[in-house]
PDB file of C-alpha atoms in Angstrom:
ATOM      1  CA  UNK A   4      88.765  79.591  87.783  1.00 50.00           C
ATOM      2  CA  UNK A   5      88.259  78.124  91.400  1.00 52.00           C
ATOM      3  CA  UNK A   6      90.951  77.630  93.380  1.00 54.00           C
ATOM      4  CA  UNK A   7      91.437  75.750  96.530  1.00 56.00           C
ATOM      5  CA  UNK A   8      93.257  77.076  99.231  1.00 54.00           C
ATOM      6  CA  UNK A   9      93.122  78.937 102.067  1.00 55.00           C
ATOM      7  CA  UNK A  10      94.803  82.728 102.198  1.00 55.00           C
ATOM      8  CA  UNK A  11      94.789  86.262  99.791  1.00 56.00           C
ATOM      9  CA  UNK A  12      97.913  84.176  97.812  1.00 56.00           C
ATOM     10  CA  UNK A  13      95.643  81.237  96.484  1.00 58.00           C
ATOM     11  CA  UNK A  14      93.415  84.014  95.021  1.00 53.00           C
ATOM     12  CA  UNK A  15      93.029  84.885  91.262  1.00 54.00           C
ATOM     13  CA  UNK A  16      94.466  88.561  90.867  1.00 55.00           C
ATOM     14  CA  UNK A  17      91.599  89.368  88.438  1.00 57.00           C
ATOM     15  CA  UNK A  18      89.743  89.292  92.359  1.00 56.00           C
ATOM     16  CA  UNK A  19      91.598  91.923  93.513  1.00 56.00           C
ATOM     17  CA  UNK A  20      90.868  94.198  91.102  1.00 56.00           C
ATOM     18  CA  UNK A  21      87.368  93.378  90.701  1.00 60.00           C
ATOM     19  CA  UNK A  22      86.834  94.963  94.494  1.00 58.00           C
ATOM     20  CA  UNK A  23      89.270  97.212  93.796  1.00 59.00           C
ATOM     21  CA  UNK A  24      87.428  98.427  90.447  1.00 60.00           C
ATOM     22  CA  UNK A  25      84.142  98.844  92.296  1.00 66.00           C
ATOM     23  CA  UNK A  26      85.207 100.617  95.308  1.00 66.00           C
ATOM     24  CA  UNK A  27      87.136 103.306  92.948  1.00 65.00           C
ATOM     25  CA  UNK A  28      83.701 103.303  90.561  1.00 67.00           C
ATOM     26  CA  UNK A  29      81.753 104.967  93.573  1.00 71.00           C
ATOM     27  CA  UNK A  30      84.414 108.029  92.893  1.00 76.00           C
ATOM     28  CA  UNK A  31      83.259 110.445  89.488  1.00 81.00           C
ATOM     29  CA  UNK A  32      84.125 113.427  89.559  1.00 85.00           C
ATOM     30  CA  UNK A  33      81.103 113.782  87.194  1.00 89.00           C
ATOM     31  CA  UNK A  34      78.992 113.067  89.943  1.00 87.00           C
ATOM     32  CA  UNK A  35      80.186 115.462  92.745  1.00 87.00           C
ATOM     33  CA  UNK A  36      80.000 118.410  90.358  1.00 91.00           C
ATOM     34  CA  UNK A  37      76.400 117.436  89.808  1.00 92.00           C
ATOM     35  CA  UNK A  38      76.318 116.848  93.514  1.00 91.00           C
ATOM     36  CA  UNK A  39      77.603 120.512  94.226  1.00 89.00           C
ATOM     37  CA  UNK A  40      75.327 121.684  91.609  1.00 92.00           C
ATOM     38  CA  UNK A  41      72.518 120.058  93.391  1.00 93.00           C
ATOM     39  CA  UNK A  42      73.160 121.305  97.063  1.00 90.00           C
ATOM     40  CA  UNK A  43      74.110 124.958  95.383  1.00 90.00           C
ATOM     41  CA  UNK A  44      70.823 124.830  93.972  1.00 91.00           C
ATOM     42  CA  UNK A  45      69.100 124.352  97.167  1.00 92.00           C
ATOM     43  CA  UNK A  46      70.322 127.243  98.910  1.00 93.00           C
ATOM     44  CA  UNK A  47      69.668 131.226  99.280  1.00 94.00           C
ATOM     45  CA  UNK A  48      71.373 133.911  96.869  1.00 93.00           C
ATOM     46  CA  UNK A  49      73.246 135.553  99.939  1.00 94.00           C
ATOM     47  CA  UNK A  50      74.304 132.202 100.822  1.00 94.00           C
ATOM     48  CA  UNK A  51      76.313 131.691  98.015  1.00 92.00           C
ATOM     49  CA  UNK A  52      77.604 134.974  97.636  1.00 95.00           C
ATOM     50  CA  UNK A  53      79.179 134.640 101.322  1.00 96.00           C
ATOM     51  CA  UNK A  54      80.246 131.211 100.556  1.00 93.00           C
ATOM     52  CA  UNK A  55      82.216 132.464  97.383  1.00 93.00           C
ATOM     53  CA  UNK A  56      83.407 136.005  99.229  1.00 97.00           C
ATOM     54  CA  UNK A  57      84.796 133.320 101.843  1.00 96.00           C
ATOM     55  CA  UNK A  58      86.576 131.601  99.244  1.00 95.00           C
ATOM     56  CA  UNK A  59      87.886 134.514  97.638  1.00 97.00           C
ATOM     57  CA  UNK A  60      89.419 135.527 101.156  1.00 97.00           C
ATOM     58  CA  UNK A  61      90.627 132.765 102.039  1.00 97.00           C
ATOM     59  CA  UNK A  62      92.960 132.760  98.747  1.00 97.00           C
ATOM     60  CA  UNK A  63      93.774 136.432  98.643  1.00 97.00           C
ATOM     61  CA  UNK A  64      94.852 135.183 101.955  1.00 96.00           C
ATOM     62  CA  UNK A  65      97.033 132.313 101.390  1.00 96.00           C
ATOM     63  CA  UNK A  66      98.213 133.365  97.579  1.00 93.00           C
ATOM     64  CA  UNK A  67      99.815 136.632 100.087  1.00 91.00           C
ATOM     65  CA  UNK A  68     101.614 134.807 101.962  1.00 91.00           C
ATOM     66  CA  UNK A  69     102.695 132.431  99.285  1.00 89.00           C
ATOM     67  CA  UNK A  70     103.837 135.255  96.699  1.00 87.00           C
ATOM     68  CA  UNK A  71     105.828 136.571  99.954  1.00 82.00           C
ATOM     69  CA  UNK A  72     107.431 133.782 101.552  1.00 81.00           C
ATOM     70  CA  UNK A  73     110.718 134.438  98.948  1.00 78.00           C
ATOM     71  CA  UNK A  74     113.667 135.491  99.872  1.00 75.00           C
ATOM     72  CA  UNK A  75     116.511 135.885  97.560  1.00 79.00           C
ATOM     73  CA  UNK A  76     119.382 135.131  98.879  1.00 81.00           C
ATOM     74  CA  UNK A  77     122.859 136.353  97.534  1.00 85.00           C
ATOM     75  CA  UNK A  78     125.540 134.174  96.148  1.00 88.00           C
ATOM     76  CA  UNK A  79     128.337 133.123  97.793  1.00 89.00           C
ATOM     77  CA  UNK A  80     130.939 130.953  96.121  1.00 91.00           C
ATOM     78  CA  UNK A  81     131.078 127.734  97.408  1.00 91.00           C
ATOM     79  CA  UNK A  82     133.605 126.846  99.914  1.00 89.00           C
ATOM     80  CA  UNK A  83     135.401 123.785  99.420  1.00 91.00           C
ATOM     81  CA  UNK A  84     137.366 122.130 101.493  1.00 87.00           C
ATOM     82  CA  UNK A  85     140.700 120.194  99.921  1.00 88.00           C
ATOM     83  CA  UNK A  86     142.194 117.576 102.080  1.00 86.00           C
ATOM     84  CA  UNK A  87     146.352 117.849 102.821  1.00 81.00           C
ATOM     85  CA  UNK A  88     148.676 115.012 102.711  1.00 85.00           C
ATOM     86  CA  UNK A  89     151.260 114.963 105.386  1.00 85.00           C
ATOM     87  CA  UNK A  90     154.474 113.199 105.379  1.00 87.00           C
ATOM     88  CA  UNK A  91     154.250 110.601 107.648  1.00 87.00           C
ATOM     89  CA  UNK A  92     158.073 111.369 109.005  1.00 90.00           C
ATOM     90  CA  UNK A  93     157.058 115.007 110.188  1.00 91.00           C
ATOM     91  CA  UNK A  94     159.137 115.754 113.321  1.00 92.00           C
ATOM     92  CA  UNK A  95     156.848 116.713 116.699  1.00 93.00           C
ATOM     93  CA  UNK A  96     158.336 120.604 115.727  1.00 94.00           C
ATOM     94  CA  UNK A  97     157.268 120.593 112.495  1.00 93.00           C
ATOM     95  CA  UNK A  98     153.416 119.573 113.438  1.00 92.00           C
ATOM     96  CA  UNK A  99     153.712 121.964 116.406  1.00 94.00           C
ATOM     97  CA  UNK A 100     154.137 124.678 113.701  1.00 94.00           C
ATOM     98  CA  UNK A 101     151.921 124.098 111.093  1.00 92.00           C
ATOM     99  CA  UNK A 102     149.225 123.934 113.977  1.00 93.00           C
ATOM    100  CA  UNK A 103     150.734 127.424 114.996  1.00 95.00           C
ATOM    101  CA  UNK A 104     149.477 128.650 111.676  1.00 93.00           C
ATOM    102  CA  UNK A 105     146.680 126.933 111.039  1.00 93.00           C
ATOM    103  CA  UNK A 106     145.206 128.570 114.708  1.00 95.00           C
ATOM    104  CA  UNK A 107     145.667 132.133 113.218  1.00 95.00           C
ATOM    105  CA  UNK A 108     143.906 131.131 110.186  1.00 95.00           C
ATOM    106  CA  UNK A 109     141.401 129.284 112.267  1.00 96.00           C
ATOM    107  CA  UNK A 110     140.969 132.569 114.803  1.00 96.00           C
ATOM    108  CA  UNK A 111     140.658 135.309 111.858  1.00 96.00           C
ATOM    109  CA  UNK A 112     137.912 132.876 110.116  1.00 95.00           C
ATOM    110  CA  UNK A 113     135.958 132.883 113.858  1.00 97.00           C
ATOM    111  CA  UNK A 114     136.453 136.374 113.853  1.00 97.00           C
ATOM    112  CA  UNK A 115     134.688 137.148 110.366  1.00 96.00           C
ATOM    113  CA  UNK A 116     131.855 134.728 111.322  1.00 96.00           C
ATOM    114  CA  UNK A 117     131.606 136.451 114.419  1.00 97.00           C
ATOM    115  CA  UNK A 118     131.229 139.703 113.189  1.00 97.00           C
ATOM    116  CA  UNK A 119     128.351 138.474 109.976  1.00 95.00           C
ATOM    117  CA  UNK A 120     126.932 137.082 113.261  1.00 96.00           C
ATOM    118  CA  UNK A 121     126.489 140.056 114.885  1.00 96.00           C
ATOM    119  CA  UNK A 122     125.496 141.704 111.856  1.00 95.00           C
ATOM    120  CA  UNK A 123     122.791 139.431 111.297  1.00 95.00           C
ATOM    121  CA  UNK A 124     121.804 140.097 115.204  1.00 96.00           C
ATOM    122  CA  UNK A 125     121.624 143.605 114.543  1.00 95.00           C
ATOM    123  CA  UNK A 126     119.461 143.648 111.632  1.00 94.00           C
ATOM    124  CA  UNK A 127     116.717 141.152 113.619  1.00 94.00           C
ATOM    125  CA  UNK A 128     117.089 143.759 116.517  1.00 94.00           C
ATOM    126  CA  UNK A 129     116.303 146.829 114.340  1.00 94.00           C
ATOM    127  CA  UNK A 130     113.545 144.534 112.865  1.00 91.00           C
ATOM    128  CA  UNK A 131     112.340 143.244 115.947  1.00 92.00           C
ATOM    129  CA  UNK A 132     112.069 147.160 117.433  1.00 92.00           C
ATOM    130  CA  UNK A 133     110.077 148.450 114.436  1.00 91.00           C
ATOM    131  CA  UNK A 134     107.817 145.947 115.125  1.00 89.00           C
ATOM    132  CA  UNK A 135     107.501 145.433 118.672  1.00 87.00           C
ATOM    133  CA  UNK A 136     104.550 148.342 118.773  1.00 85.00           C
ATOM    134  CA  UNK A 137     102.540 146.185 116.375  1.00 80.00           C
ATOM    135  CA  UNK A 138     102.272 143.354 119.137  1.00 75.00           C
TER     136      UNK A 138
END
C-alpha cells in the first residue's frame, strides 16, 4: 500500500505497529533471566551470597516498615450536616436569637475540639519525651 503524502496521518497504521512490534521484541523476559544467569555465573561464591544477604536486608527492611505503617483508627459516626430553612419574614429579633443559641452550641463544640486537641498534644508530648534520648 503506498501512499502519498506528507505527515504520520498519511501513514498506513500497520507502520506503526511494525516499529512498535520490533522495539517491544528486544524486551523477553526469557532473555534477561538467561542474562542474570549468565553474569551470576561469572562471579565468586561470596559474591553472591552478599548480593542475596543484601537482598534479604533490604526486604526484612522495607516489609518492617510496611507491616507497621497501620494504624487502626476508631470509628466515629459520621457527622452530617442538615441544612435549615428559614422563613423569609423572620423579624431582626427573631434572627438575633436563634444566633444567640446557635453561639452556645457553636462555643461548647470549640470547647470539645479543644480539649481532643489537647489530648492529642499530650499524647505526642509523652511520645516525643520517651523518645527524645534515642536522638
Amino acid at each position: 500500500m503506498t501512499v502519498t503524502g506528507a505527515g504520520l496521518a498519511c501513514s498506513p497504521s500497520r507502520a506503526y505497529l511494525a516499529v512498535m512490534g520490533n522495539f517491544l521484541g528486544r524486551f523477553n523476559p526469557f532473555r534477561a533471566l538467561l542474562d542474570l544467569r549468565r553474569y551470576l555465573g561469572t562471579r565468586k561464591k561470596y559474591e553472591i551470597l552478599f548480593l542475596f544477604g543484601s537482598l534479604m536486608a533490604c526486604i526484612v527492611i522495607v516489609g518492617g516498615f510496611a507491616a507497621g505503617s497501620t494504624v487502626q483508627r476508631e470509628w466515629q459516626r459520621p457527622t452530617i450536616i442538615y441544612v435549615q430553612s428559614w422563613r423569609a419574614d423572620r423579624t431582626d429579633a427573631e434572627i438575633i436569637a436563634q444566633q444567640k443559641i446557635d453561639g452556645e452550641k457553636k462555643r461548647i463544640e470549640d470547647a470539645k475540639q479543644k480539649k481532643e486537641d489537647d489530648e492529642r498534644k499530650a499524647a505526642f508530648k509523652r511520645l516525643n519525651d520517651k523518645l527524645s534520648p534515642w536522638l
